[in-house]
Amino acid sequence: MARLVLSLLLLSFVLCMVGMAASASSPTDFIKASCKATHYPELCVECLSGYATVIQRNERHLALTSLSVSLARARSAAAFVTKMTQVRGIKPREYQAVKDCIENTGDSVDRLSQSAREVGHLGRAVGQDFVWHMSNVQTWVSAALTDENTCLDGFAGHLMDGNVKDAMMHRITNVAQVTSNALALVNRFASRHRAKDP
């Protein structure tokens, strides 16, 4: 009897461990583990977990999806910024900062779009070909993040305080955080690929 109980306990333990191993390797867990490499891991998981079936456990799909999410947010922010020029009672200083942001967000959209296209075309690139393409992507995503931060800088200081600043800071900060996460995941993909294919 004791041997039977022990066997059942051992069997349930093994099944439990197998179940844990299976769940640990799920696409959602892969996303959560990957997002730990970002500056905003909770936002990363929130943005990407809905795409788990697309991402699976594929580093390139993860990088591409994070760029696509960042691009979608940047496009939405660019449209939002353009509308801000029509806010009633906008001050001249705010108007100029918003106009500068239109240019910044437009550049950001262009660079993120280039980056997503480049990662999408990577396919089976190896060696120096892979390094060259990824170097382009890293440069463009980094530049997109700089564009977004430059937009935010235009609203620094107490003279800009008010509803326009609050709305802009909220929207652009979110885009910058998502882009920062995308850059971290792109860098992670690049370094892991190089480790496998030196």
mmCIF file of C-alpha atoms in Angstrom, residues 38-194:
data_model
loop_
_atom_site.group_PDB
_atom_site.id
_atom_site.type_symbol
_atom_site.label_atom_id
_atom_site.label_comp_id
_atom_site.label_asym_id
_atom_site.label_seq_id
_atom_site.Cartn_x
_atom_site.Cartn_y
_atom_site.Cartn_z
ATOM 1 C CA THR A 38 13.174 46.001 -21.666
ATOM 2 C CA HIS A 39 12.950 49.196 -19.592
ATOM 3 C CA TYR A 40 9.145 48.903 -19.327
ATOM 4 C CA PRO A 41 8.452 45.158 -18.968
ATOM 5 C CA GLU A 42 4.795 45.468 -17.888
ATOM 6 C CA LEU A 43 3.989 47.703 -20.859
ATOM 7 C CA CYS A 44 5.913 45.286 -23.078
ATOM 8 C CA VAL A 45 3.831 42.295 -21.938
ATOM 9 C CA GLU A 46 0.614 44.331 -22.215
ATOM 10 C CA CYS A 47 1.425 45.352 -25.814
ATOM 11 C CA LEU A 48 2.654 41.969 -27.062
ATOM 12 C CA SER A 49 0.726 39.242 -25.231
ATOM 13 C CA GLY A 50 -2.243 39.633 -27.596
ATOM 14 C CA TYR A 51 0.073 38.575 -30.438
ATOM 15 C CA ALA A 52 1.323 35.387 -28.733
ATOM 16 C CA THR A 53 -0.035 33.122 -31.493
ATOM 17 C CA VAL A 54 1.856 35.145 -34.120
ATOM 18 C CA ILE A 55 5.067 35.451 -32.094
ATOM 19 C CA GLN A 56 5.146 31.846 -30.810
ATOM 20 C CA ARG A 57 8.731 31.454 -29.474
ATOM 21 C CA ASN A 58 10.410 33.158 -32.421
ATOM 22 C CA GLU A 59 12.887 35.980 -31.713
ATOM 23 C CA ARG A 60 12.450 37.588 -35.148
ATOM 24 C CA HIS A 61 8.648 37.500 -34.891
ATOM 25 C CA LEU A 62 8.948 39.079 -31.441
ATOM 26 C CA ALA A 63 11.188 41.886 -32.736
ATOM 27 C CA LEU A 64 8.973 42.446 -35.782
ATOM 28 C CA THR A 65 5.761 42.500 -33.731
ATOM 29 C CA SER A 66 7.245 44.946 -31.219
ATOM 30 C CA LEU A 67 8.264 47.229 -34.110
ATOM 31 C CA SER A 68 4.790 46.932 -35.662
ATOM 32 C CA VAL A 69 3.136 47.864 -32.350
ATOM 33 C CA SER A 70 5.513 50.809 -31.954
ATOM 34 C CA LEU A 71 4.804 51.928 -35.534
ATOM 35 C CA ALA A 72 1.027 51.747 -34.986
ATOM 36 C CA ARG A 73 1.325 53.852 -31.821
ATOM 37 C CA ALA A 74 3.636 56.337 -33.538
ATOM 38 C CA ARG A 75 1.162 56.731 -36.429
ATOM 39 C CA SER A 76 -1.698 57.273 -33.986
ATOM 40 C CA ALA A 77 0.383 59.823 -32.060
ATOM 41 C CA ALA A 78 1.334 61.639 -35.273
ATOM 42 C CA ALA A 79 -2.362 62.022 -36.163
ATOM 43 C CA PHE A 80 -3.087 63.196 -32.604
ATOM 44 C CA VAL A 81 -0.249 65.764 -32.703
ATOM 45 C CA THR A 82 -1.529 67.180 -36.000
ATOM 46 C CA LYS A 83 -4.975 67.724 -34.418
ATOM 47 C CA MET A 84 -3.374 69.535 -31.470
ATOM 48 C CA THR A 85 -2.504 72.509 -33.720
ATOM 49 C CA GLN A 86 -6.254 73.194 -33.938
ATOM 50 C CA VAL A 87 -6.868 73.333 -30.184
ATOM 51 C CA ARG A 88 -8.773 76.474 -29.290
ATOM 52 C CA GLY A 89 -6.708 78.955 -27.294
ATOM 53 C CA ILE A 90 -3.345 77.316 -27.991
ATOM 54 C CA LYS A 91 -0.498 79.698 -27.122
ATOM 55 C CA PRO A 92 2.131 80.630 -29.758
ATOM 56 C CA ARG A 93 4.890 78.853 -27.812
ATOM 57 C CA GLU A 94 2.757 75.683 -27.550
ATOM 58 C CA TYR A 95 1.824 75.912 -31.209
ATOM 59 C CA GLN A 96 5.497 76.013 -32.220
ATOM 60 C CA ALA A 97 6.324 73.036 -29.977
ATOM 61 C CA VAL A 98 3.416 71.086 -31.493
ATOM 62 C CA LYS A 99 4.577 72.000 -35.032
ATOM 63 C CA ASP A 100 8.067 70.708 -34.171
ATOM 64 C CA CYS A 101 6.464 67.531 -32.819
ATOM 65 C CA ILE A 102 4.628 66.987 -36.097
ATOM 66 C CA GLU A 103 8.006 66.807 -37.825
ATOM 67 C CA ASN A 104 9.492 64.609 -35.074
ATOM 68 C CA THR A 105 6.616 62.127 -35.058
ATOM 69 C CA GLY A 106 6.599 62.026 -38.869
ATOM 70 C CA ASP A 107 10.318 61.149 -38.860
ATOM 71 C CA SER A 108 9.698 58.556 -36.146
ATOM 72 C CA VAL A 109 6.954 56.894 -38.227
ATOM 73 C CA ASP A 110 9.255 56.786 -41.274
ATOM 74 C CA ARG A 111 12.115 55.213 -39.327
ATOM 75 C CA LEU A 112 9.961 52.639 -37.574
ATOM 76 C CA SER A 113 8.348 51.753 -40.903
ATOM 77 C CA GLN A 114 11.790 51.227 -42.466
ATOM 78 C CA SER A 115 12.821 49.115 -39.484
ATOM 79 C CA ALA A 116 9.752 46.865 -39.625
ATOM 80 C CA ARG A 117 10.245 46.370 -43.375
ATOM 81 C CA GLU A 118 13.909 45.495 -42.882
ATOM 82 C CA VAL A 119 13.222 42.932 -40.128
ATOM 83 C CA GLY A 120 10.373 41.536 -42.238
ATOM 84 C CA HIS A 121 12.783 40.975 -45.146
ATOM 85 C CA LEU A 122 15.575 39.475 -43.034
ATOM 86 C CA GLY A 123 14.367 35.934 -43.558
ATOM 87 C CA ARG A 124 17.401 33.702 -43.622
ATOM 88 C CA ALA A 125 20.099 36.397 -43.684
ATOM 89 C CA VAL A 126 23.285 35.156 -42.034
ATOM 90 C CA GLY A 127 26.765 36.373 -41.177
ATOM 91 C CA GLN A 128 27.710 39.857 -42.331
ATOM 92 C CA ASP A 129 24.485 40.209 -44.321
ATOM 93 C CA PHE A 130 22.463 39.794 -41.099
ATOM 94 C CA VAL A 131 24.783 42.154 -39.175
ATOM 95 C CA TRP A 132 24.417 44.861 -41.837
ATOM 96 C CA HIS A 133 20.601 44.668 -41.922
ATOM 97 C CA MET A 134 20.312 44.601 -38.118
ATOM 98 C CA SER A 135 22.716 47.503 -37.776
ATOM 99 C CA ASN A 136 20.380 49.547 -40.007
ATOM 100 C CA VAL A 137 17.377 48.546 -37.906
ATOM 101 C CA GLN A 138 19.119 49.408 -34.621
ATOM 102 C CA THR A 139 20.170 52.809 -35.994
ATOM 103 C CA TRP A 140 16.668 53.633 -37.263
ATOM 104 C CA VAL A 141 14.826 52.549 -34.104
ATOM 105 C CA SER A 142 17.308 54.482 -31.974
ATOM 106 C CA ALA A 143 16.744 57.553 -34.188
ATOM 107 C CA ALA A 144 12.953 57.126 -33.879
ATOM 108 C CA LEU A 145 13.307 57.111 -30.091
ATOM 109 C CA THR A 146 15.449 60.265 -30.288
ATOM 110 C CA ASP A 147 12.733 61.936 -32.415
ATOM 111 C CA GLU A 148 10.105 61.110 -29.801
ATOM 112 C CA ASN A 149 12.267 62.389 -26.939
ATOM 113 C CA THR A 150 13.024 65.570 -28.913
ATOM 114 C CA CYS A 151 9.269 66.136 -29.185
ATOM 115 C CA LEU A 152 8.959 65.757 -25.393
ATOM 116 C CA ASP A 153 11.871 68.156 -24.822
ATOM 117 C CA GLY A 154 9.885 70.854 -26.628
ATOM 118 C CA PHE A 155 7.377 70.825 -23.752
ATOM 119 C CA ALA A 156 9.923 70.994 -20.915
ATOM 120 C CA GLY A 157 9.743 73.819 -18.385
ATOM 121 C CA HIS A 158 6.953 75.566 -16.458
ATOM 122 C CA LEU A 159 6.158 78.016 -19.254
ATOM 123 C CA MET A 160 4.587 75.141 -21.174
ATOM 124 C CA ASP A 161 2.381 73.897 -18.299
ATOM 125 C CA GLY A 162 -1.256 73.360 -19.245
ATOM 126 C CA ASN A 163 -3.666 71.024 -21.013
ATOM 127 C CA VAL A 164 -1.746 70.946 -24.298
ATOM 128 C CA LYS A 165 1.460 69.918 -22.530
ATOM 129 C CA ASP A 166 -0.360 67.282 -20.441
ATOM 130 C CA ALA A 167 -2.006 65.740 -23.502
ATOM 131 C CA MET A 168 1.220 65.747 -25.516
ATOM 132 C CA MET A 169 3.386 64.382 -22.706
ATOM 133 C CA HIS A 170 0.952 61.542 -22.002
ATOM 134 C CA ARG A 171 0.647 60.465 -25.637
ATOM 135 C CA ILE A 172 4.291 60.841 -26.714
ATOM 136 C CA THR A 173 5.714 59.349 -23.506
ATOM 137 C CA ASN A 174 3.709 56.185 -24.161
ATOM 138 C CA VAL A 175 5.034 55.980 -27.733
ATOM 139 C CA ALA A 176 8.614 56.570 -26.544
ATOM 140 C CA GLN A 177 8.297 53.796 -23.947
ATOM 141 C CA VAL A 178 6.906 51.343 -26.513
ATOM 142 C CA THR A 179 9.720 52.304 -28.941
ATOM 143 C CA SER A 180 12.310 51.890 -26.180
ATOM 144 C CA ASN A 181 10.950 48.376 -25.578
ATOM 145 C CA ALA A 182 11.064 47.613 -29.308
ATOM 146 C CA LEU A 183 14.701 48.734 -29.434
ATOM 147 C CA ALA A 184 15.573 46.481 -26.492
ATOM 148 C CA LEU A 185 13.905 43.490 -28.178
ATOM 149 C CA VAL A 186 15.614 44.258 -31.499
ATOM 150 C CA ASN A 187 18.970 44.420 -29.682
ATOM 151 C CA ARG A 188 18.175 41.142 -27.929
ATOM 152 C CA PHE A 189 17.298 39.465 -31.226
ATOM 153 C CA ALA A 190 20.507 40.769 -32.826
ATOM 154 C CA SER A 191 22.779 39.614 -30.002
ATOM 155 C CA ARG A 192 21.147 36.177 -29.743
ATOM 156 C CA HIS A 193 21.344 35.666 -33.501
ATOM 157 C CA ARG A 194 25.032 36.655 -33.521
#
